Amino acid sequence: MGVVEDTEPPLKRAKRLADEPNGFSANSSVRGSSVNSNSLGDLMARPLPSQGDDETIGSKGVIRKSEFVRIITRALYSLGYDKTGAMLEEESGISLHNSTIKLFLQQVKDGKWDQSVKTLHRIGFPDEKAVKAASFLLLEQKFLEFLKVEKIADALRTLRNEMAPLRINTKRVHELASSLISPSSFISHTTSTPGKESVNSRSKVLEELQTLLPASVIIPEKRLECLVENSLHIQRDSCVFHNTLDSDLSLYSDHQCGKHQIPSQTAQILESHTDEVWFLQFSHNGKYLASSSKDQTAIIWEISADGHISLKHTLVGHHKPVIAILWSPDDRQVLTCGAEEVIRRWDVDSGDCVHMYEKGGISPISCGWYPDGQGIIAGMTDRSICMWDLDGREKECWKGQRTQKVSDIAMTDDGKWLVSVCKDSVISLFDREATVERLIEEEDMITSFSLSNDNKYILVNLLNQEIRLWNIEGDPKIVSRYKGHKRSRFIIRSCFGGYKQAFIASGSEDSQVYIWHRSTGKLIVELPGHAGAVNCVSWSPTNLHMLASASDDGTIRIWGLDRINQQNQKKKLVQGSSSNGVIHRCNGN
Amino acid sequence: MNSSPPPANSANGDTTNNGENGQDLNLNFLDKIRLSAKRDAKEDEGEELPTELNTINSAGGFLVVSPDKLSVKYTNTNLHGHDVGVVQANKPAPIKCLTYYFEIFVKDSGIKGQIAIGFTKESFKMRRQPGWEVNSCGYHGDDGYLYRGQGKGEPFGPKFTKDDAVGGGINYASQEFFFTKNGTIVGKIPKDIRGHLFPTVAVHSQNEEVLVNFGKKKFAFDIKGYEASERNKQQLAIEKISIPPNIGYGLVKTYLLHYGYEETLDAFNLATKNTVPPIHIDQENAIDEDDSSYALKQRKNLRQLVRNGEIDTALAELQKLYPQIVQDDKSVVCFLLHCQKFIELVRVGKLEEGVNYGRLELAKFVGLTGFQDIVEDCFALLAYEKPEESSVWYFLEDSQRELVADAVNAAILSTNPNKKDVQRSCHLQSHLEKLLRQLTVCCLERRSLNGDQGETFRLRHVLNNNR
């Protein structure tokens, strides 16, 4: 050999010198991870020294090859491809489990409990708790099998001399003692085939062992599926434009929604109001849009199947600007609030005013529905909060010390929380069941708020041109902030919207609509088009790609998907596929 | 004579029937076993005590807490009434005790000596002197005033300044706050704040500094002596109550009769013959014989059998003398006797025989509400090589045998043909036991009125203290 080496060119000699440390490291690693000399011998006999545990694949160098192969092997066995799994183990030289683990698993399958416990201790896990828990599991199975064949003395010995001294799971030990007296209530498979039952119970033991012992020793089942699923979820969550169903996810390429999934194009302009439009809201079922205006009217709009919107009813009767219009839970009625005038309830089908709510000499500033649709709440000019039933009978009236100008009010869907702006910069969350109050104290004046569908979040509009998202489960805490829009003199409202309400949309005094990604706070798009301040926006709860905005220019704009860009996006996708193909060929090489 | 009529009246007022008698048996004897199981747990429940100052919620801008969290110093120049350096203890004062007490030592009274000691609620505004806000009280050093919930205080005690040791305490029995200076109580006020209270100190002028003692060091005030004195007051109040001499005699006698301690009763009667007037003895005998001496000899014999672990013989005797008691094989008495038989087999290591006996006689109680938890704990004896060292050790105690014997005794008394049905429930417990139960309930009620604060009555504690 020495002579042969001497005759080689210098370049080849350098290569071999580079190989040697890797081989040495591999041997050292193997020696450290395995006690069985056979395994060491087998590995030393391998002709390919590069297949050590330290070898990595992937461009970032963080994937250990042996781990990768073992996970694939596990997936093959789980899918039922036993021969393919065995072939991969043989061809790669990487075993799914080492020989001691194999022996252990086989002993468990064969029901050789005493031997499996000894093997378990021989493996030498550092976590003593896990070893105890696993031993308990094995001995429990031993006990139950003795019990099934009525070997009472053996069962007692196992329980007293082997299981109880472990001093864990005392409750289960007591249950097993009871099973000695009343076996039928503990073994419900007495009538099944003994062999089948043993196999099934032993499979269960194996499953439980996987959760107790380190994952690197016994590869968890479905590990590969878990990794891939996590990857898909991460792609979806990090997709700032995600506004479509999860069924669109695919393994063939990384998930990436384009901006074309966000409504960004004016699809329709509604011009029936004669003055500033102050408020609008989609119905819960997405079939109607309600709007209210400074022109003292409110309008019910109807949305056809193809998304076209037409006027259904004009609600006439108020003598003051209508500052809000709110849908009942069943979408059959709406409430309108005249500015410091009265509250009216209207029938959506007929467009008729059904009832009027007022209190002598005191006017409402804000209003809302009971979540069951059987009552109305209102914030009044005398700083009180009134509650009526539908027939106008006053149910409650609060005038707390904190209550000031109640400029916005709502109740959560579950009827538990009464939410109101009780001071310039404070929102009160009043728990109607426990009669306790929580406060959200902001740094600046609050102009309006809105609640998420799941009652977990509240969106607060501030005078200082910032929108804040608060988590109101438990103690309120701020989650995110949204900036960029303009707000200096008027009430500007914002809303949740899109797929799983993943977006925040808001009007702005600069006549644009602003849309942010909720969790990241990133501004996604600004929509110009209106000629005046945009006072309010509403996102259709059923059509994820439809957004409505109300403006001082007297119009309502319906925003939809950008069709032209959509076509361009398709072309880019085609090019992208080609690019992926090229990359794939490179990998093949 | 005085001891007899009230129970009879109480019995007449009851609307019980045979079914409810059975339920009473359930509640009485099965719950006693459960109480044995929980004894350890109850005695272990303890409250966390304040040990140091809370640096998380204190007014950080105005004071500095030492690294050991036991001293506090005001660092700034105070300007108004909302820049007080306030700090609470890390835990609220414990409430399940007779008193709580802590002390401060004034190391430096600073420029104005505006130091305060007191108690506050968790939601106290940590920039105001204790006592200046509702639900708080404070004893202030610069004027000696006590403040409790308002900005205007009231004269209370002497002023305190540098090198003074000042303490604040709560007396849960009298529901009062008290404050001390250099080891002497300076005053006390009613404690009108409910709920958990945090020991609190405040400093409010430049360079004021105090050291806090939550009990690691010796207090200047003798809190132990104070507690003993308070207990002595209670004891004196108790001892002032006079009881006719035959009450005690009657209680002990009915207890011995009730539980079938015939020989002890004879000895007791002999010993008390000289001290109790004869006429009372005759009257007592005339009444009690009908009530409590029923089947005394048989009850004594059966108690002895159960206490000796001879359950088979006891069962045979019951079958012969009182077959109606063991007729229902799912009754409480049968359950307890079969459990005891199982326990005796485990005690002597006859495990397989125990398993067979359990399957024969106890398996039918598995799944029955009221029996399930006890029968499973009983079976758990099988799981331990040394069951006397396990968590179900109490089954092997003599007290378990006594309990079973008590149940048999009560069952026999319930067969007394001279008593009407409505009166049988009176014999589940002796008069002495009823008295103790009523005493415990009264103590619990008093504590409940005090907002669940203070000690409760514990017989074991009283006996161990030899009070």
PDB file of C-alpha atoms in Angstrom, chain B residues 150-373:
ATOM      1  CA  GLN B 150     -59.423  58.267  54.224  1.00  0.00           C
ATOM      2  CA  GLY B 151     -56.919  61.046  53.968  1.00  0.00           C
ATOM      3  CA  LYS B 152     -57.828  62.273  57.420  1.00  0.00           C
ATOM      4  CA  GLY B 153     -56.422  60.165  60.226  1.00  0.00           C
ATOM      5  CA  GLU B 154     -57.287  59.819  63.869  1.00  0.00           C
ATOM      6  CA  PRO B 155     -55.076  60.026  66.962  1.00  0.00           C
ATOM      7  CA  PHE B 156     -53.884  56.547  67.804  1.00  0.00           C
ATOM      8  CA  GLY B 157     -50.441  56.188  69.330  1.00  0.00           C
ATOM      9  CA  PRO B 158     -47.080  57.826  69.822  1.00  0.00           C
ATOM     10  CA  LYS B 159     -44.984  59.027  66.929  1.00  0.00           C
ATOM     11  CA  PHE B 160     -42.110  56.853  65.885  1.00  0.00           C
ATOM     12  CA  THR B 161     -38.752  57.750  64.438  1.00  0.00           C
ATOM     13  CA  LYS B 162     -35.181  56.558  64.081  1.00  0.00           C
ATOM     14  CA  ASP B 163     -34.210  53.425  66.043  1.00  0.00           C
ATOM     15  CA  ASP B 164     -37.806  52.552  66.851  1.00  0.00           C
ATOM     16  CA  ALA B 165     -39.187  49.068  66.268  1.00  0.00           C
ATOM     17  CA  VAL B 166     -42.800  49.252  65.121  1.00  0.00           C
ATOM     18  CA  GLY B 167     -45.065  46.289  64.503  1.00  0.00           C
ATOM     19  CA  GLY B 168     -48.403  45.624  62.856  1.00  0.00           C
ATOM     20  CA  GLY B 169     -50.614  42.685  63.659  1.00  0.00           C
ATOM     21  CA  ILE B 170     -53.986  41.099  63.077  1.00  0.00           C
ATOM     22  CA  ASN B 171     -55.958  39.371  65.801  1.00  0.00           C
ATOM     23  CA  TYR B 172     -58.362  37.072  63.979  1.00  0.00           C
ATOM     24  CA  ALA B 173     -60.251  36.062  67.105  1.00  0.00           C
ATOM     25  CA  SER B 174     -61.229  39.598  68.049  1.00  0.00           C
ATOM     26  CA  GLN B 175     -61.071  40.772  64.411  1.00  0.00           C
ATOM     27  CA  GLU B 176     -58.787  43.667  65.212  1.00  0.00           C
ATOM     28  CA  PHE B 177     -55.645  45.293  63.911  1.00  0.00           C
ATOM     29  CA  PHE B 178     -53.084  46.143  66.553  1.00  0.00           C
ATOM     30  CA  PHE B 179     -49.833  48.066  66.398  1.00  0.00           C
ATOM     31  CA  THR B 180     -46.819  48.069  68.669  1.00  0.00           C
ATOM     32  CA  LYS B 181     -43.889  50.330  69.344  1.00  0.00           C
ATOM     33  CA  ASN B 182     -40.688  48.995  70.880  1.00  0.00           C
ATOM     34  CA  GLY B 183     -42.433  45.900  72.142  1.00  0.00           C
ATOM     35  CA  THR B 184     -45.541  47.511  73.591  1.00  0.00           C
ATOM     36  CA  ILE B 185     -49.025  47.581  72.099  1.00  0.00           C
ATOM     37  CA  VAL B 186     -49.978  51.167  71.354  1.00  0.00           C
ATOM     38  CA  GLY B 187     -53.529  50.605  70.172  1.00  0.00           C
ATOM     39  CA  LYS B 188     -55.995  48.457  68.314  1.00  0.00           C
ATOM     40  CA  ILE B 189     -58.914  49.061  65.962  1.00  0.00           C
ATOM     41  CA  PRO B 190     -61.645  46.883  64.487  1.00  0.00           C
ATOM     42  CA  LYS B 191     -60.590  45.048  61.391  1.00  0.00           C
ATOM     43  CA  ASP B 192     -63.205  46.050  58.863  1.00  0.00           C
ATOM     44  CA  ILE B 193     -61.416  44.984  55.672  1.00  0.00           C
ATOM     45  CA  ARG B 194     -62.365  41.622  54.200  1.00  0.00           C
ATOM     46  CA  GLY B 195     -60.212  39.237  52.257  1.00  0.00           C
ATOM     47  CA  HIS B 196     -56.477  38.787  52.007  1.00  0.00           C
ATOM     48  CA  LEU B 197     -54.315  41.601  53.338  1.00  0.00           C
ATOM     49  CA  PHE B 198     -50.687  42.305  52.551  1.00  0.00           C
ATOM     50  CA  PRO B 199     -48.246  43.585  55.160  1.00  0.00           C
ATOM     51  CA  THR B 200     -47.176  46.982  53.848  1.00  0.00           C
ATOM     52  CA  VAL B 201     -44.562  49.606  54.649  1.00  0.00           C
ATOM     53  CA  ALA B 202     -44.109  53.068  53.196  1.00  0.00           C
ATOM     54  CA  VAL B 203     -41.377  55.691  53.155  1.00  0.00           C
ATOM     55  CA  HIS B 204     -41.996  59.197  51.918  1.00  0.00           C
ATOM     56  CA  SER B 205     -39.133  61.610  52.506  1.00  0.00           C
ATOM     57  CA  GLN B 206     -35.570  61.649  51.375  1.00  0.00           C
ATOM     58  CA  ASN B 207     -33.275  59.024  52.909  1.00  0.00           C
ATOM     59  CA  GLU B 208     -35.968  57.357  54.977  1.00  0.00           C
ATOM     60  CA  GLU B 209     -34.970  53.735  55.455  1.00  0.00           C
ATOM     61  CA  VAL B 210     -36.573  50.839  57.294  1.00  0.00           C
ATOM     62  CA  LEU B 211     -35.667  47.201  57.839  1.00  0.00           C
ATOM     63  CA  VAL B 212     -38.529  44.707  57.705  1.00  0.00           C
ATOM     64  CA  ASN B 213     -38.759  41.606  59.875  1.00  0.00           C
ATOM     65  CA  PHE B 214     -41.253  38.960  58.800  1.00  0.00           C
ATOM     66  CA  GLY B 215     -40.209  36.615  61.565  1.00  0.00           C
ATOM     67  CA  LYS B 216     -36.715  35.488  60.684  1.00  0.00           C
ATOM     68  CA  LYS B 217     -35.371  37.550  63.539  1.00  0.00           C
ATOM     69  CA  LYS B 218     -36.773  37.842  67.014  1.00  0.00           C
ATOM     70  CA  PHE B 219     -39.530  40.410  67.350  1.00  0.00           C
ATOM     71  CA  ALA B 220     -39.293  43.280  69.805  1.00  0.00           C
ATOM     72  CA  PHE B 221     -42.879  42.482  70.756  1.00  0.00           C
ATOM     73  CA  ASP B 222     -43.653  39.208  72.516  1.00  0.00           C
ATOM     74  CA  ILE B 223     -46.135  37.843  69.994  1.00  0.00           C
ATOM     75  CA  LYS B 224     -46.060  34.378  71.540  1.00  0.00           C
ATOM     76  CA  GLY B 225     -46.978  35.806  74.907  1.00  0.00           C
ATOM     77  CA  TYR B 226     -49.722  37.834  73.273  1.00  0.00           C
ATOM     78  CA  GLU B 227     -51.154  34.721  71.654  1.00  0.00           C
ATOM     79  CA  ALA B 228     -51.016  32.797  74.911  1.00  0.00           C
ATOM     80  CA  SER B 229     -52.752  35.670  76.634  1.00  0.00           C
ATOM     81  CA  GLU B 230     -55.492  35.719  74.003  1.00  0.00           C
ATOM     82  CA  ARG B 231     -55.999  31.992  74.321  1.00  0.00           C
ATOM     83  CA  ASN B 232     -56.149  32.352  78.076  1.00  0.00           C
ATOM     84  CA  LYS B 233     -58.931  34.894  77.697  1.00  0.00           C
ATOM     85  CA  GLN B 234     -60.894  32.363  75.692  1.00  0.00           C
ATOM     86  CA  GLN B 235     -60.191  29.684  78.263  1.00  0.00           C
ATOM     87  CA  LEU B 236     -61.353  31.903  81.119  1.00  0.00           C
ATOM     88  CA  ALA B 237     -64.549  32.706  79.269  1.00  0.00           C
ATOM     89  CA  ILE B 238     -65.107  28.999  78.791  1.00  0.00           C
ATOM     90  CA  GLU B 239     -64.420  28.169  82.408  1.00  0.00           C
ATOM     91  CA  LYS B 240     -66.871  30.773  83.634  1.00  0.00           C
ATOM     92  CA  ILE B 241     -69.705  28.773  82.190  1.00  0.00           C
ATOM     93  CA  SER B 242     -71.096  26.575  84.939  1.00  0.00           C
ATOM     94  CA  ILE B 243     -72.459  23.131  84.216  1.00  0.00           C
ATOM     95  CA  PRO B 244     -74.452  21.006  86.663  1.00  0.00           C
ATOM     96  CA  PRO B 245     -72.283  18.215  88.081  1.00  0.00           C
ATOM     97  CA  ASN B 246     -74.441  15.414  86.724  1.00  0.00           C
ATOM     98  CA  ILE B 247     -74.041  16.603  83.132  1.00  0.00           C
ATOM     99  CA  GLY B 248     -70.496  15.302  82.849  1.00  0.00           C
ATOM    100  CA  TYR B 249     -71.471  12.111  84.588  1.00  0.00           C
ATOM    101  CA  GLY B 250     -74.366  11.596  82.220  1.00  0.00           C
ATOM    102  CA  LEU B 251     -72.273  12.232  79.124  1.00  0.00           C
ATOM    103  CA  VAL B 252     -69.651   9.681  80.041  1.00  0.00           C
ATOM    104  CA  LYS B 253     -72.215   7.149  81.148  1.00  0.00           C
ATOM    105  CA  THR B 254     -74.258   7.384  77.969  1.00  0.00           C
ATOM    106  CA  TYR B 255     -71.090   7.093  75.906  1.00  0.00           C
ATOM    107  CA  LEU B 256     -70.080   3.870  77.623  1.00  0.00           C
ATOM    108  CA  LEU B 257     -73.602   2.506  77.372  1.00  0.00           C
ATOM    109  CA  HIS B 258     -73.893   3.478  73.743  1.00  0.00           C
ATOM    110  CA  TYR B 259     -70.752   1.694  72.689  1.00  0.00           C
ATOM    111  CA  GLY B 260     -71.207  -1.386  74.805  1.00  0.00           C
ATOM    112  CA  TYR B 261     -68.312  -0.906  77.237  1.00  0.00           C
ATOM    113  CA  GLU B 262     -70.092  -2.852  79.967  1.00  0.00           C
ATOM    114  CA  GLU B 263     -67.162  -3.566  82.256  1.00  0.00           C
ATOM    115  CA  THR B 264     -65.839  -0.039  82.007  1.00  0.00           C
ATOM    116  CA  LEU B 265     -69.303   1.207  82.833  1.00  0.00           C
ATOM    117  CA  ASP B 266     -69.422  -0.955  85.947  1.00  0.00           C
ATOM    118  CA  ALA B 267     -66.068   0.363  87.076  1.00  0.00           C
ATOM    119  CA  PHE B 268     -67.160   3.913  86.313  1.00  0.00           C
ATOM    120  CA  ASN B 269     -70.362   3.520  88.290  1.00  0.00           C
ATOM    121  CA  LEU B 270     -68.448   2.130  91.222  1.00  0.00           C
ATOM    122  CA  ALA B 271     -65.950   4.977  91.162  1.00  0.00           C
ATOM    123  CA  THR B 272     -68.573   7.681  90.947  1.00  0.00           C
ATOM    124  CA  LYS B 273     -70.947   6.221  93.511  1.00  0.00           C
ATOM    125  CA  ASN B 274     -69.546   8.326  96.321  1.00  0.00           C
ATOM    126  CA  THR B 275     -69.538  11.669  94.504  1.00  0.00           C
ATOM    127  CA  VAL B 276     -72.882  11.791  92.721  1.00  0.00           C
ATOM    128  CA  PRO B 277     -76.125  12.122  94.724  1.00  0.00           C
ATOM    129  CA  PRO B 278     -77.983   8.804  94.931  1.00  0.00           C
ATOM    130  CA  ILE B 279     -81.308  10.197  93.812  1.00  0.00           C
ATOM    131  CA  HIS B 280     -79.802  11.308  90.509  1.00  0.00           C
ATOM    132  CA  ILE B 281     -78.335   7.894  89.957  1.00  0.00           C
ATOM    133  CA  ASP B 282     -81.684   6.277  90.354  1.00  0.00           C
ATOM    134  CA  GLN B 283     -83.401   8.673  88.009  1.00  0.00           C
ATOM    135  CA  GLU B 284     -80.670   8.378  85.403  1.00  0.00           C
ATOM    136  CA  ASN B 285     -80.770   4.623  85.560  1.00  0.00           C
ATOM    137  CA  ALA B 286     -84.501   4.513  85.217  1.00  0.00           C
ATOM    138  CA  ILE B 287     -84.361   6.471  81.968  1.00  0.00           C
ATOM    139  CA  ASP B 288     -81.092   5.316  80.437  1.00  0.00           C
ATOM    140  CA  GLU B 289     -81.684   1.639  80.957  1.00  0.00           C
ATOM    141  CA  ASP B 290     -84.490   1.741  78.445  1.00  0.00           C
ATOM    142  CA  ASP B 291     -82.525   3.837  75.985  1.00  0.00           C
ATOM    143  CA  SER B 292     -78.881   2.859  76.043  1.00  0.00           C
ATOM    144  CA  SER B 293     -78.571  -0.397  77.950  1.00  0.00           C
ATOM    145  CA  TYR B 294     -80.467  -2.362  75.308  1.00  0.00           C
ATOM    146  CA  ALA B 295     -78.606  -5.596  74.482  1.00  0.00           C
ATOM    147  CA  LEU B 296     -75.584  -4.343  76.378  1.00  0.00           C
ATOM    148  CA  LYS B 297     -74.052  -7.772  76.909  1.00  0.00           C
ATOM    149  CA  GLN B 298     -74.453  -8.809  73.290  1.00  0.00           C
ATOM    150  CA  ARG B 299     -73.013  -5.516  72.065  1.00  0.00           C
ATOM    151  CA  LYS B 300     -70.025  -5.964  74.359  1.00  0.00           C
ATOM    152  CA  ASN B 301     -69.387  -9.464  73.049  1.00  0.00           C
ATOM    153  CA  LEU B 302     -69.642  -8.454  69.420  1.00  0.00           C
ATOM    154  CA  ARG B 303     -67.380  -5.467  69.933  1.00  0.00           C
ATOM    155  CA  GLN B 304     -64.789  -7.764  71.438  1.00  0.00           C
ATOM    156  CA  LEU B 305     -65.004 -10.181  68.523  1.00  0.00           C
ATOM    157  CA  VAL B 306     -64.556  -7.424  65.952  1.00  0.00           C
ATOM    158  CA  ARG B 307     -61.702  -5.848  67.856  1.00  0.00           C
ATOM    159  CA  ASN B 308     -59.957  -9.214  67.939  1.00  0.00           C
ATOM    160  CA  GLY B 309     -60.414  -9.604  64.194  1.00  0.00           C
ATOM    161  CA  GLU B 310     -62.700 -12.616  64.571  1.00  0.00           C
ATOM    162  CA  ILE B 311     -65.054 -11.511  61.845  1.00  0.00           C
ATOM    163  CA  ASP B 312     -66.415 -14.931  60.945  1.00  0.00           C
ATOM    164  CA  THR B 313     -67.542 -15.493  64.511  1.00  0.00           C
ATOM    165  CA  ALA B 314     -69.035 -12.011  64.643  1.00  0.00           C
ATOM    166  CA  LEU B 315     -70.987 -12.646  61.452  1.00  0.00           C
ATOM    167  CA  ALA B 316     -72.260 -15.955  62.807  1.00  0.00           C
ATOM    168  CA  GLU B 317     -73.369 -14.313  66.050  1.00  0.00           C
ATOM    169  CA  LEU B 318     -75.181 -11.553  64.187  1.00  0.00           C
ATOM    170  CA  GLN B 319     -76.888 -14.099  61.977  1.00  0.00           C
ATOM    171  CA  LYS B 320     -78.079 -15.952  65.038  1.00  0.00           C
ATOM    172  CA  LEU B 321     -79.088 -13.060  67.312  1.00  0.00           C
ATOM    173  CA  TYR B 322     -80.099 -10.267  64.902  1.00  0.00           C
ATOM    174  CA  PRO B 323     -80.711 -11.814  61.474  1.00  0.00           C
ATOM    175  CA  GLN B 324     -82.511  -8.685  60.271  1.00  0.00           C
ATOM    176  CA  ILE B 325     -79.234  -6.752  60.417  1.00  0.00           C
ATOM    177  CA  VAL B 326     -77.426  -9.023  57.971  1.00  0.00           C
ATOM    178  CA  GLN B 327     -80.456  -9.863  55.881  1.00  0.00           C
ATOM    179  CA  ASP B 328     -79.574  -7.216  53.269  1.00  0.00           C
ATOM    180  CA  ASP B 329     -76.171  -8.367  52.045  1.00  0.00           C
ATOM    181  CA  LYS B 330     -75.509  -4.925  50.560  1.00  0.00           C
ATOM    182  CA  SER B 331     -76.048  -3.038  53.797  1.00  0.00           C
ATOM    183  CA  VAL B 332     -73.362  -0.869  55.295  1.00  0.00           C
ATOM    184  CA  VAL B 333     -72.812  -3.255  58.189  1.00  0.00           C
ATOM    185  CA  CYS B 334     -72.301  -6.214  55.878  1.00  0.00           C
ATOM    186  CA  PHE B 335     -69.993  -4.154  53.734  1.00  0.00           C
ATOM    187  CA  LEU B 336     -67.883  -3.097  56.684  1.00  0.00           C
ATOM    188  CA  LEU B 337     -67.688  -6.600  58.118  1.00  0.00           C
ATOM    189  CA  HIS B 338     -66.689  -8.148  54.795  1.00  0.00           C
ATOM    190  CA  CYS B 339     -64.080  -5.431  54.326  1.00  0.00           C
ATOM    191  CA  GLN B 340     -62.724  -6.153  57.771  1.00  0.00           C
ATOM    192  CA  LYS B 341     -62.551  -9.865  57.010  1.00  0.00           C
ATOM    193  CA  PHE B 342     -60.603  -9.064  53.841  1.00  0.00           C
ATOM    194  CA  ILE B 343     -58.317  -6.776  55.826  1.00  0.00           C
ATOM    195  CA  GLU B 344     -57.626  -9.499  58.400  1.00  0.00           C
ATOM    196  CA  LEU B 345     -56.666 -11.937  55.652  1.00  0.00           C
ATOM    197  CA  VAL B 346     -54.264  -9.431  54.117  1.00  0.00           C
ATOM    198  CA  ARG B 347     -52.846  -8.671  57.550  1.00  0.00           C
ATOM    199  CA  VAL B 348     -51.687 -12.239  58.013  1.00  0.00           C
ATOM    200  CA  GLY B 349     -50.518 -12.560  54.409  1.00  0.00           C
ATOM    201  CA  LYS B 350     -53.221 -14.895  53.095  1.00  0.00           C
ATOM    202  CA  LEU B 351     -53.436 -13.016  49.843  1.00  0.00           C
ATOM    203  CA  GLU B 352     -54.984 -15.564  47.522  1.00  0.00           C
ATOM    204  CA  GLU B 353     -57.580 -16.418  50.130  1.00  0.00           C
ATOM    205  CA  GLY B 354     -58.221 -12.684  50.398  1.00  0.00           C
ATOM    206  CA  VAL B 355     -58.667 -12.406  46.638  1.00  0.00           C
ATOM    207  CA  ASN B 356     -61.146 -15.266  46.653  1.00  0.00           C
ATOM    208  CA  TYR B 357     -63.029 -13.816  49.609  1.00  0.00           C
ATOM    209  CA  GLY B 358     -63.121 -10.422  47.955  1.00  0.00           C
ATOM    210  CA  ARG B 359     -64.515 -11.875  44.762  1.00  0.00           C
ATOM    211  CA  LEU B 360     -67.158 -13.739  46.718  1.00  0.00           C
ATOM    212  CA  GLU B 361     -68.315 -11.047  49.153  1.00  0.00           C
ATOM    213  CA  LEU B 362     -67.021  -7.636  48.024  1.00  0.00           C
ATOM    214  CA  ALA B 363     -67.158  -7.680  44.236  1.00  0.00           C
ATOM    215  CA  LYS B 364     -70.837  -6.762  44.342  1.00  0.00           C
ATOM    216  CA  PHE B 365     -69.969  -3.424  45.920  1.00  0.00           C
ATOM    217  CA  VAL B 366     -67.743  -2.402  43.021  1.00  0.00           C
ATOM    218  CA  GLY B 367     -69.619   0.182  40.988  1.00  0.00           C
ATOM    219  CA  LEU B 368     -72.071   1.032  43.764  1.00  0.00           C
ATOM    220  CA  THR B 369     -72.088   4.711  44.558  1.00  0.00           C
ATOM    221  CA  GLY B 370     -71.149   5.244  48.170  1.00  0.00           C
ATOM    222  CA  PHE B 371     -69.049   2.094  48.378  1.00  0.00           C
ATOM    223  CA  GLN B 372     -66.863   2.339  45.291  1.00  0.00           C
ATOM    224  CA  ASP B 373     -64.053   4.519  46.597  1.00  0.00           C
TER     225      ASP B 373
END
